[in-house]
Coordinates of C-alpha atoms and ligand atoms in Angstrom, one line a residue:
M1 CA -16.9 16.0 22.7
T2 CA -13.8 15.3 24.9
I3 CA -11.4 18.2 25.6
S4 CA -8.4 16.2 27.1
T5 CA -5.2 16.4 25.0
P6 CA -3.3 13.4 23.7
R7 CA -0.3 12.3 25.7
L8 CA 2.2 11.7 23.0
K9 CA 4.0 15.1 23.1
S10 CA 4.3 14.9 26.9
L11 CA 6.2 11.6 26.8
P12 CA 9.8 11.8 28.1
A13 CA 11.2 10.3 24.9
W14 CA 9.3 12.8 22.7
Q15 CA 10.8 15.6 24.8
K16 CA 14.3 14.1 24.4
L17 CA 13.7 13.7 20.7
K18 CA 12.7 17.4 20.4
Q19 CA 16.0 18.4 22.0
H20 CA 18.0 15.8 19.9
Y21 CA 16.4 17.2 16.7
K22 CA 17.8 20.6 17.5
E23 CA 21.3 19.1 17.8
I24 CA 21.1 17.0 14.6
S25 CA 18.9 18.9 12.2
N26 CA 21.7 20.9 10.7
V27 CA 24.2 18.0 10.5
H28 CA 24.9 16.8 7.0
M29 CA 24.8 13.0 6.4
R30 CA 28.3 13.3 4.8
E31 CA 29.6 14.2 8.3
L32 CA 27.6 11.4 9.9
F33 CA 29.2 8.8 7.6
T34 CA 32.6 10.3 8.2
S35 CA 32.3 10.1 12.0
Q36 CA 30.8 6.5 11.9
P37 CA 33.0 4.2 9.9
D38 CA 30.7 1.2 10.4
R39 CA 27.5 3.1 9.7
F40 CA 26.4 0.7 6.9
D41 CA 26.8 -2.3 9.2
D42 CA 25.3 -0.5 12.1
F43 CA 22.3 0.7 10.2
S44 CA 21.3 -2.2 8.0
I45 CA 19.3 -5.3 8.7
A46 CA 19.6 -8.5 6.6
W47 CA 16.7 -10.8 7.0
Q48 CA 15.9 -13.8 4.8
E49 CA 16.3 -12.6 1.3
L50 CA 15.8 -8.9 2.2
L51 CA 18.3 -6.2 3.1
L52 CA 17.2 -2.9 4.6
D53 CA 19.9 -0.2 4.5
Y54 CA 18.7 2.8 6.6
S55 CA 22.2 4.3 7.0
K56 CA 21.3 7.2 4.6
N57 CA 19.0 8.8 7.2
R58 CA 19.5 11.8 9.3
I59 CA 20.1 9.8 12.4
T60 CA 22.7 8.7 14.9
E61 CA 22.8 5.8 17.3
E62 CA 21.1 8.1 19.8
T63 CA 18.2 8.9 17.4
I64 CA 17.4 5.2 17.1
Q65 CA 17.7 4.7 20.8
L66 CA 15.3 7.6 21.5
L67 CA 12.9 6.5 18.9
V68 CA 12.8 3.0 20.3
E69 CA 12.3 4.5 23.7
L70 CA 9.3 6.4 22.3
A71 CA 7.9 3.2 20.8
N72 CA 8.3 1.5 24.2
E73 CA 6.6 4.4 26.0
C74 CA 3.8 4.2 23.5
G75 CA 3.4 0.5 24.3
L76 CA 4.3 -0.8 20.9
P77 CA 5.4 -4.3 22.0
E78 CA 2.2 -4.8 24.0
A79 CA 0.1 -3.5 21.0
I80 CA 1.7 -6.0 18.7
E81 CA 0.7 -8.8 21.0
R82 CA -2.8 -7.4 21.2
M83 CA -3.2 -7.5 17.5
F84 CA -1.8 -11.0 17.1
T85 CA -3.9 -12.4 19.9
G86 CA -7.1 -11.0 18.5
E87 CA -8.1 -8.3 20.9
K88 CA -10.7 -5.9 19.4
I89 CA -8.1 -3.3 18.6
N90 CA -10.4 -1.8 15.9
N91 CA -12.2 -0.1 18.8
T92 CA -14.6 2.2 16.7
E93 CA -16.0 -0.8 14.9
G94 CA -15.6 -3.3 17.8
R95 CA -13.6 -5.7 15.7
E96 CA -10.5 -7.9 15.9
V97 CA -7.7 -7.3 13.4
L98 CA -6.7 -10.7 12.2
H99 CA -5.3 -10.5 8.7
T100 CA -2.2 -12.1 10.2
A101 CA -4.2 -15.3 10.9
L102 CA -5.0 -15.6 7.2
R103 CA -1.4 -16.2 6.4
S104 CA -0.4 -18.1 9.5
N105 CA 0.6 -21.8 9.5
I106 CA -2.6 -23.4 8.3
N107 CA -1.8 -26.6 10.2
K108 CA -1.7 -25.0 13.6
P109 CA -4.5 -23.5 15.6
Y110 CA -4.7 -19.7 15.8
N111 CA -6.5 -19.1 19.1
I112 CA -7.6 -15.6 19.8
V113 CA -8.5 -14.0 23.2
S114 CA -12.2 -14.9 22.9
G115 CA -11.0 -18.5 23.0
D116 CA -11.9 -19.2 19.4
D117 CA -9.6 -21.0 16.9
V118 CA -10.1 -19.1 13.7
M119 CA -8.2 -21.6 11.6
P120 CA -10.9 -24.1 10.7
E121 CA -12.9 -21.5 8.8
I122 CA -9.7 -20.0 7.2
R123 CA -8.6 -23.5 6.2
A124 CA -12.0 -24.3 4.7
E125 CA -12.0 -21.0 2.6
L126 CA -8.4 -21.6 1.4
E127 CA -9.3 -25.1 0.4
K128 CA -12.3 -23.7 -1.5
M129 CA -10.0 -21.2 -3.3
K130 CA -7.5 -24.0 -4.2
D131 CA -10.3 -26.3 -5.5
F132 CA -11.8 -23.5 -7.6
S133 CA -8.6 -22.2 -9.1
D134 CA -7.4 -25.7 -9.8
A135 CA -10.7 -26.5 -11.5
V136 CA -10.5 -23.3 -13.7
H137 CA -6.9 -24.1 -14.7
S138 CA -7.5 -27.7 -15.5
G139 CA -10.7 -26.9 -17.4
R140 CA -12.8 -28.9 -14.9
T141 CA -14.8 -25.7 -14.4
T142 CA -15.8 -24.1 -17.7
G143 CA -18.1 -21.4 -19.0
Y144 CA -21.7 -22.3 -19.9
T145 CA -20.9 -23.5 -23.4
G146 CA -18.2 -25.8 -22.2
K147 CA -15.3 -23.7 -23.2
P148 CA -12.5 -23.2 -20.7
F149 CA -12.2 -19.8 -19.1
T150 CA -9.6 -17.6 -20.7
S151 CA -10.3 -14.3 -18.9
V152 CA -11.1 -13.3 -15.3
V153 CA -12.4 -9.9 -14.4
N154 CA -12.2 -8.8 -10.8
I155 CA -14.8 -6.1 -10.1
G156 CA -14.0 -4.3 -6.8
I157 CA -12.6 -1.1 -5.6
G158 CA -10.2 0.1 -2.8
G159 CA -9.0 -2.9 -0.8
S160 CA -11.0 -5.2 -3.0
D161 CA -9.0 -4.0 -6.0
L162 CA -5.7 -2.4 -5.2
G163 CA -4.1 -5.3 -3.3
P164 CA -4.9 -8.1 -5.8
H165 CA -4.3 -5.8 -8.7
M166 CA -0.9 -4.8 -7.5
V167 CA 0.0 -8.5 -6.7
V168 CA -1.3 -9.9 -10.0
N169 CA 0.7 -7.3 -11.9
A170 CA 3.8 -7.9 -9.7
L171 CA 3.7 -11.7 -10.3
Q172 CA 2.9 -11.6 -14.0
Y173 CA 6.2 -13.4 -14.6
Y174 CA 4.6 -16.5 -13.0
Q175 CA 1.2 -16.0 -14.7
K176 CA -0.7 -18.9 -16.1
D177 CA -2.3 -18.9 -19.5
I178 CA -5.3 -16.8 -18.4
D179 CA -5.9 -13.1 -18.6
I180 CA -6.8 -11.2 -15.5
Y181 CA -8.5 -7.8 -15.7
F182 CA -9.5 -5.4 -12.9
V183 CA -12.5 -3.0 -13.1
S184 CA -12.8 -0.6 -10.3
N185 CA -13.9 2.9 -11.4
V186 CA -17.5 3.7 -11.7
D187 CA -16.5 5.8 -14.8
D188 CA -18.1 3.8 -17.6
A189 CA -14.8 3.9 -19.5
D190 CA -13.3 1.4 -17.1
I191 CA -15.9 -1.4 -17.7
A192 CA -16.4 -0.4 -21.4
K193 CA -12.8 -0.7 -22.4
T194 CA -12.5 -4.0 -20.5
L195 CA -15.7 -5.6 -21.9
K196 CA -14.6 -4.8 -25.4
K197 CA -11.7 -7.3 -25.1
L198 CA -13.8 -10.1 -23.7
D199 CA -15.7 -13.1 -25.0
P200 CA -18.7 -13.8 -22.7
E201 CA -18.4 -17.5 -23.2
T202 CA -14.9 -17.6 -21.7
T203 CA -15.1 -14.9 -19.1
L204 CA -15.4 -15.3 -15.4
F205 CA -16.4 -12.3 -13.2
I206 CA -15.5 -12.1 -9.6
I207 CA -17.5 -9.5 -7.7
S208 CA -15.2 -8.6 -4.8
S209 CA -16.7 -6.5 -2.1
K210 CA -16.5 -7.0 1.6
T211 CA -19.7 -5.1 2.3
F212 CA -21.4 -5.9 -1.1
T213 CA -22.9 -2.4 -0.8
T214 CA -20.2 -0.4 -2.6
W215 CA -21.9 1.7 -5.2
E216 CA -19.1 1.5 -7.8
T217 CA -18.7 -2.2 -7.6
L218 CA -22.4 -3.0 -7.7
T219 CA -22.9 -0.7 -10.7
N220 CA -20.0 -2.3 -12.6
A221 CA -21.3 -5.8 -11.6
H222 CA -24.8 -5.0 -12.9
T223 CA -23.3 -3.7 -16.2
A224 CA -21.3 -6.8 -16.6
R225 CA -24.3 -9.0 -15.9
K226 CA -26.4 -7.1 -18.5
W227 CA -23.6 -7.4 -21.1
F228 CA -23.4 -11.1 -20.4
L229 CA -27.1 -11.7 -20.8
Q230 CA -27.3 -9.5 -23.9
S231 CA -24.7 -11.7 -25.5
G232 CA -27.4 -14.4 -25.8
A233 CA -26.6 -16.3 -22.6
D234 CA -29.5 -17.6 -20.6
S235 CA -29.9 -16.4 -17.0
S236 CA -29.3 -20.0 -15.9
A237 CA -25.7 -19.5 -17.2
L238 CA -25.1 -16.6 -14.7
S239 CA -24.0 -18.8 -11.9
K240 CA -21.2 -20.3 -13.9
H241 CA -19.8 -16.9 -14.8
F242 CA -20.4 -14.7 -11.8
I243 CA -18.9 -15.6 -8.4
A244 CA -18.4 -13.3 -5.4
V245 CA -16.1 -12.7 -2.5
S246 CA -17.9 -11.0 0.3
S247 CA -18.6 -11.0 4.0
N248 CA -22.2 -10.1 3.1
V249 CA -23.6 -13.4 1.9
P250 CA -27.3 -12.2 1.8
E251 CA -26.5 -9.2 -0.5
A252 CA -24.3 -11.3 -2.7
T253 CA -27.1 -13.9 -3.0
A254 CA -29.6 -11.2 -3.7
F255 CA -27.4 -10.0 -6.6
G256 CA -27.8 -13.5 -8.0
V257 CA -24.6 -15.3 -7.1
A258 CA -25.2 -18.9 -6.1
E259 CA -24.5 -19.4 -2.5
E260 CA -21.8 -22.1 -3.2
N261 CA -20.1 -19.5 -5.4
I262 CA -19.6 -17.0 -2.6
F263 CA -16.2 -17.0 -1.1
E264 CA -16.5 -15.7 2.4
F265 CA -14.3 -13.5 4.5
W266 CA -14.8 -12.1 7.9
D267 CA -15.4 -8.7 9.5
W268 CA -12.0 -9.1 11.3
V269 CA -10.3 -8.6 7.9
G270 CA -10.0 -5.0 7.0
G271 CA -10.6 -4.2 3.3
R272 CA -7.1 -2.8 2.7
Y273 CA -5.6 -5.9 4.5
S274 CA -7.7 -8.4 2.6
L275 CA -5.5 -9.6 -0.3
W276 CA -4.6 -12.5 1.9
S277 CA -8.2 -13.7 2.1
A278 CA -10.4 -14.9 -0.8
I279 CA -10.1 -11.3 -2.1
G280 CA -6.8 -12.8 -3.4
L281 CA -8.8 -15.3 -5.6
S282 CA -7.7 -13.4 -8.7
I283 CA -4.1 -13.9 -7.6
A284 CA -4.6 -17.6 -7.2
L285 CA -6.3 -17.7 -10.6
A286 CA -3.4 -15.7 -12.2
V287 CA -0.5 -17.6 -10.8
G288 CA -2.0 -20.8 -9.3
Y289 CA -2.8 -21.6 -5.7
D290 CA 0.7 -22.8 -4.8
K291 CA 2.2 -19.5 -5.7
F292 CA -0.6 -17.8 -3.7
S293 CA 0.3 -19.8 -0.7
E294 CA 4.0 -18.9 -1.1
L295 CA 2.9 -15.2 -1.0
L296 CA 1.1 -16.0 2.3
A297 CA 4.2 -17.8 3.6
G298 CA 6.4 -14.7 2.9
A299 CA 3.9 -12.5 4.8
H300 CA 3.8 -15.0 7.7
A301 CA 7.6 -15.0 7.9
M302 CA 7.5 -11.2 8.2
D303 CA 4.8 -11.5 10.8
K304 CA 7.1 -13.7 12.9
H305 CA 9.9 -11.2 12.4
F306 CA 7.7 -8.3 13.5
R307 CA 6.3 -10.1 16.5
T308 CA 9.6 -11.5 17.9
T309 CA 12.4 -9.3 16.9
P310 CA 13.7 -6.6 19.3
L311 CA 12.5 -3.2 18.2
E312 CA 15.9 -1.9 17.3
K313 CA 16.4 -4.7 14.7
N314 CA 12.8 -5.0 13.6
I315 CA 12.5 -3.9 10.0
P316 CA 8.9 -2.6 10.0
V317 CA 9.5 -0.9 13.4
I318 CA 12.6 0.9 12.1
L319 CA 10.8 2.0 9.0
G320 CA 7.9 3.3 11.0
L321 CA 10.1 5.1 13.5
L322 CA 12.0 6.8 10.7
G323 CA 8.7 8.0 9.3
I324 CA 7.8 9.5 12.7
W325 CA 11.2 11.2 12.9
Y326 CA 10.7 13.0 9.6
D327 CA 7.0 13.6 9.9
N328 CA 6.9 14.9 13.5
F329 CA 10.3 16.4 14.0
F330 CA 11.6 17.5 10.6
G331 CA 8.1 18.4 9.4
A332 CA 8.1 16.3 6.2
D333 CA 4.7 16.2 4.5
S334 CA 5.2 13.3 2.2
Q335 CA 7.2 10.1 1.5
A336 CA 8.1 8.6 -1.8
I337 CA 8.0 4.9 -2.6
I338 CA 10.2 4.3 -5.6
P339 CA 10.5 0.7 -6.8
Y340 CA 13.2 0.1 -9.4
D341 CA 11.2 -2.8 -10.5
Q342 CA 8.6 -2.4 -13.3
Y343 CA 6.6 -5.4 -11.8
L344 CA 6.0 -3.2 -8.7
E345 CA 4.5 -0.5 -10.7
Y346 CA 1.3 -0.4 -8.6
L347 CA 3.0 -0.7 -5.2
P348 CA 2.9 3.1 -4.6
S349 CA -0.9 3.3 -5.3
Y350 CA -1.5 0.2 -3.2
L351 CA 0.5 1.7 -0.3
Q352 CA -1.5 5.0 -0.7
Q353 CA -4.6 3.2 0.5
A354 CA -2.8 1.0 3.0
D355 CA -1.1 3.9 4.6
M356 CA -3.3 7.0 4.1
E357 CA -6.6 5.2 4.8
S358 CA -5.0 3.7 7.9
N359 CA -3.2 6.7 9.4
G360 CA -4.9 9.7 7.8
K361 CA -6.7 10.4 11.1
R362 CA -7.0 13.5 13.3
V363 CA -8.3 12.0 16.6
T364 CA -6.8 9.4 18.9
R365 CA -8.4 6.1 19.7
N366 CA -10.2 7.9 22.5
G367 CA -11.4 10.7 20.3
E368 CA -9.0 13.4 21.4
E369 CA -7.9 15.8 18.7
V370 CA -4.2 15.2 18.0
D371 CA -1.8 18.1 18.4
Y372 CA 0.8 16.5 16.1
N373 CA 0.9 15.5 12.5
T374 CA -0.2 12.0 11.6
G375 CA 0.1 10.0 8.3
L376 CA 2.5 11.2 5.6
I377 CA 1.3 11.6 2.0
V378 CA 2.4 8.6 0.1
W379 CA 3.3 8.9 -3.6
G380 CA 5.8 7.5 -6.1
T381 CA 6.4 5.7 -9.4
T382 CA 8.9 3.3 -10.7
G383 CA 12.6 4.1 -11.2
T384 CA 14.2 4.9 -13.6
N385 CA 11.0 6.6 -14.9
G386 CA 10.8 8.9 -11.9
Q387 CA 14.3 10.2 -12.6
H388 CA 13.1 11.8 -15.7
A389 CA 10.0 13.3 -14.1
Y390 CA 10.0 14.4 -10.4
F391 CA 13.6 13.6 -9.3
Q392 CA 14.6 17.2 -10.0
L393 CA 12.5 18.3 -7.1
L394 CA 14.1 15.6 -4.8
H395 CA 17.6 16.8 -5.8
Q396 CA 17.2 20.5 -5.8
G397 CA 13.7 21.4 -4.5
T398 CA 13.1 22.9 -1.1
R399 CA 11.3 20.1 0.6
L400 CA 12.5 17.2 2.7
I401 CA 11.1 14.1 1.2
P402 CA 12.1 10.8 2.7
A403 CA 12.0 8.0 0.1
D404 CA 12.1 4.2 0.0
F405 CA 14.1 2.8 -2.9
L406 CA 13.4 -0.9 -3.7
A407 CA 15.0 -3.3 -6.1
A408 CA 15.7 -6.9 -6.8
V409 CA 19.3 -8.2 -6.8
E410 CA 18.4 -10.7 -9.6
S411 CA 16.2 -9.8 -12.5
L412 CA 13.5 -12.3 -13.6
N413 CA 14.3 -11.7 -17.2
D414 CA 18.0 -11.0 -17.4
I415 CA 18.0 -9.5 -20.9
G416 CA 21.3 -7.9 -22.0
E417 CA 22.5 -5.0 -19.9
H418 CA 19.2 -3.8 -18.6
H419 CA 19.5 -5.0 -15.0
R420 CA 23.0 -3.7 -14.5
L421 CA 21.9 -0.3 -15.8
L422 CA 18.9 -0.3 -13.6
I423 CA 20.9 -1.1 -10.5
A424 CA 23.6 1.4 -11.4
N425 CA 20.9 4.1 -11.5
F426 CA 19.2 2.8 -8.3
L427 CA 22.4 3.0 -6.4
A428 CA 23.6 6.3 -7.9
Q429 CA 20.4 8.1 -7.1
T430 CA 20.5 7.4 -3.3
E431 CA 24.2 8.3 -3.3
A432 CA 23.4 11.6 -5.1
L433 CA 20.5 12.3 -2.8
I434 CA 22.7 12.0 0.3
R435 CA 25.9 13.5 -1.0
G436 CA 24.7 16.4 -3.1
K437 CA 27.3 18.6 -4.7
T438 CA 28.8 21.5 -2.7
V439 CA 29.6 24.9 -4.2
D440 CA 33.3 24.0 -4.3
E441 CA 32.6 20.7 -6.1
A442 CA 30.3 22.3 -8.5
R443 CA 32.9 25.0 -9.3
A444 CA 35.6 22.4 -9.7
S445 CA 33.5 20.5 -12.3
L446 CA 32.8 23.7 -14.2
E447 CA 36.4 24.7 -14.2
E448 CA 37.3 21.3 -15.6
S449 CA 34.8 21.8 -18.4
G450 CA 36.8 24.9 -19.5
L451 CA 34.2 27.6 -18.8
D452 CA 35.5 31.1 -18.1
N453 CA 35.1 32.6 -14.6
E454 CA 32.2 34.9 -15.4
A455 CA 30.2 32.1 -17.0
I456 CA 31.0 29.8 -14.0
E457 CA 29.7 32.3 -11.4
K458 CA 26.5 32.8 -13.4
I459 CA 25.7 29.1 -13.7
L460 CA 27.2 28.0 -10.4
P461 CA 24.0 28.3 -8.1
H462 CA 22.1 26.1 -10.5
K463 CA 24.8 23.4 -10.3
V464 CA 24.7 23.0 -6.5
F465 CA 22.9 20.1 -4.9
P466 CA 22.3 20.4 -1.1
G467 CA 22.1 16.6 -0.7
N468 CA 21.1 15.3 2.8
Q469 CA 17.9 13.8 1.5
P470 CA 17.1 10.7 3.5
T471 CA 16.5 7.4 1.8
N472 CA 16.0 3.7 2.7
T473 CA 17.3 1.1 0.4
I474 CA 15.5 -2.2 0.3
F475 CA 17.1 -5.0 -1.7
Y476 CA 15.3 -8.3 -2.2
Q477 CA 16.9 -11.2 -3.9
K478 CA 14.3 -11.8 -6.6
L479 CA 10.7 -10.9 -7.0
T480 CA 9.3 -14.2 -5.8
P481 CA 5.8 -14.6 -4.3
F482 CA 7.4 -15.2 -1.0
N483 CA 9.5 -12.0 -1.1
L484 CA 6.6 -10.0 -2.3
G485 CA 4.4 -11.3 0.6
A486 CA 7.2 -10.3 3.0
L487 CA 7.5 -6.8 1.5
I488 CA 3.8 -6.2 1.7
A489 CA 3.6 -7.4 5.3
M490 CA 6.6 -5.2 6.1
Y491 CA 4.7 -2.1 5.0
E492 CA 1.5 -3.2 6.8
H493 CA 3.4 -3.5 10.0
K494 CA 5.2 -0.3 9.5
I495 CA 1.8 1.4 9.2
F496 CA 0.6 -0.4 12.3
A497 CA 3.7 0.7 14.3
Q498 CA 3.1 4.3 13.3
G499 CA -0.6 4.1 14.2
I500 CA 0.3 2.9 17.7
I501 CA 2.7 5.8 18.2
W502 CA 0.2 8.3 17.0
D503 CA -2.4 6.6 19.1
L504 CA -4.8 6.1 16.1
N505 CA -7.2 3.4 15.2
S506 CA -5.5 2.4 11.9
F507 CA -8.3 0.0 11.0
D508 CA -11.3 2.2 10.5
Q509 CA -12.0 4.7 7.7
W510 CA -14.9 7.0 8.7
G511 CA -13.4 9.7 6.6
V512 CA -14.6 8.1 3.4
E513 CA -18.3 8.3 4.4
L514 CA -19.2 12.0 4.0
G515 CA -18.4 12.2 0.3
K516 CA -20.3 8.9 -0.3
S517 CA -23.5 10.2 1.3
L518 CA -23.3 13.6 -0.5
A519 CA -22.9 11.7 -3.8
K520 CA -26.2 9.9 -3.1
I521 CA -28.1 13.2 -2.7
I522 CA -26.5 14.7 -5.9
Y523 CA -27.1 11.5 -7.8
D524 CA -30.9 11.8 -7.2
E525 CA -30.8 15.5 -8.1
L526 CA -29.2 14.7 -11.5
D527 CA -32.3 12.7 -12.5
D528 CA -33.9 15.6 -14.3
N529 CA -33.0 19.0 -15.9
E530 CA -34.6 21.2 -13.3
P531 CA -32.1 23.6 -11.6
V532 CA -31.4 22.9 -8.0
T533 CA -31.8 25.5 -5.3
T534 CA -30.0 23.6 -2.5
H535 CA -26.3 23.2 -1.6
G536 CA -23.6 25.9 -1.2
Q537 CA -23.2 28.4 -4.0
S538 CA -20.3 26.7 -5.7
T539 CA -21.7 23.1 -5.7
R540 CA -25.2 24.5 -6.7
G541 CA -23.6 26.4 -9.6
L542 CA -21.7 23.4 -10.8
I543 CA -24.7 21.1 -10.6
N544 CA -26.8 23.5 -12.6
Y545 CA -24.0 24.0 -15.1
F546 CA -23.8 20.3 -15.6
K547 CA -27.5 19.9 -15.9
Q548 CA -27.7 22.7 -18.4
K549 CA -24.8 21.5 -20.5
S550 CA -25.6 17.9 -20.5
S551 CA -29.3 18.5 -21.4
M552 CA -28.0 20.4 -24.5
I553 CA -26.3 17.3 -25.8
Ligands
F6P601 O1 -14.6 3.6 0.6 C1 -13.5 3.0 1.3 C2 -13.7 1.5 1.4 O2 -14.6 1.2 2.4 C3 -12.3 0.8 1.6 O3 -12.0 0.8 2.9 C4 -12.6 -0.5 1.0 O4 -11.4 -1.2 0.8 C5 -13.4 -0.2 -0.2 O5 -14.2 0.9 0.2 C6 -14.2 -1.2 -0.8 O6 -15.1 -1.7 0.1 P1 -15.9 -3.1 -0.2 O7 -14.9 -4.2 -0.3 O8 -16.8 -3.3 0.9 O9 -16.6 -3.0 -1.5

């Protein structure tokens, strides 16, 4: 075990930021806006159909300059190149990190440091996805009785579920006449409630698992197969209804998927970065291959922006640096993601995995224990729903919670007054969060309402809002596949930039292993009704309680 300490806190820019924090931490953003008349122009970035306004943050020009200095001292520009050129930056697994290749220009080579061009295999897999989704949509590929497929079920979990699930839901405005379901949880309720809605003759199952060893996914896949066969289908029909996406071809074949029905992806695509690969097959089936490729094009455009734009005008970098500012200097614990867009309902849960599985780490790339906080807790739901749930805490609670607010300029549905109302709320909330309401302002409103002095003094503390809560506002023109691809890539690169500054390997996930191996032991112990004598007191007590109570049923 190494005993050296990580270098981040000794970097000159970190030291300067510490000092700068002391100077700025008590300044209210109201003052910052007053003293900087062009603050909106200075602190916003327009790119393609996106606008990032980061002016409602507790920063000055100096803050950004120092944060950029920190990024340079941490070698962020070089690290970006290392990722794009296919160095094995996933050092604990000895792998390249090449999800950006999946969405690069398919007509050009994508050579990586080893000298290989990865495009031929990517191109072949994309071609296979296109052929397959076109064949399903045209009815060229059907179920075993000749009926066209009307339902697709993606069985997968984590990165093999959250990404495609979020995107299919987000792009449902463009959805073809086919239903897409996602089954992820090993809780039998998930598969049971889904199968109830399905007709075996017209259902296609995609078993999505990079490793093809994930317990939940295989259990659900076996249950689906049993259900299919019990419906009267012959086992020869299985190959028409069960396909797989996996980098583990032997295991997928062993499950019974015909080799030609296995869509491959590679160990240089991390699970939570895999929606751009054949893991996105459910997306292509939902909206058609052309829309899937627009999604890739949007992400590719963001990749170019990230790779080529100076750090101080680089959207993912700015977002990442602001996160570092609040996490490591202000001591924030969490960040909220609040899309004012019902189609982006699952964006917060998608970003939970993307961010927390990537940067929820406690040792540096070299294994030194960090002496600073790393990944923030990511949470959130759509606006305006959140306003009627947890916004009270944002406005008057005691915590600093930086939040990203996202909305489309144009609605896809444009029904009545809905969008105008939505946007009015969207803009009002970030304004309220920054401005707050001072004691004087609160008193003035109460006086206006005609209350007597005694009543005013009693209620006054409850009517004060401190404000000064930081937010980023992200406008996109419309929720198109292109803009969605760009937004997702924006967050991926933000997470990458933060991982570099914290000196983490953002591409492994060893922390998920312990619970998995303990579950295997307990699973075997739940095989009979005999009390166990192993484990710690609490777990032993719970296992035996469960055994006793379930055997009574
Ligand atoms: O348990 C975590 C994890 O390994 C994620 O990183 C991954 O996205 C998920 O499980 C699913 O893994 P697989 O695609 O191999 O089934």
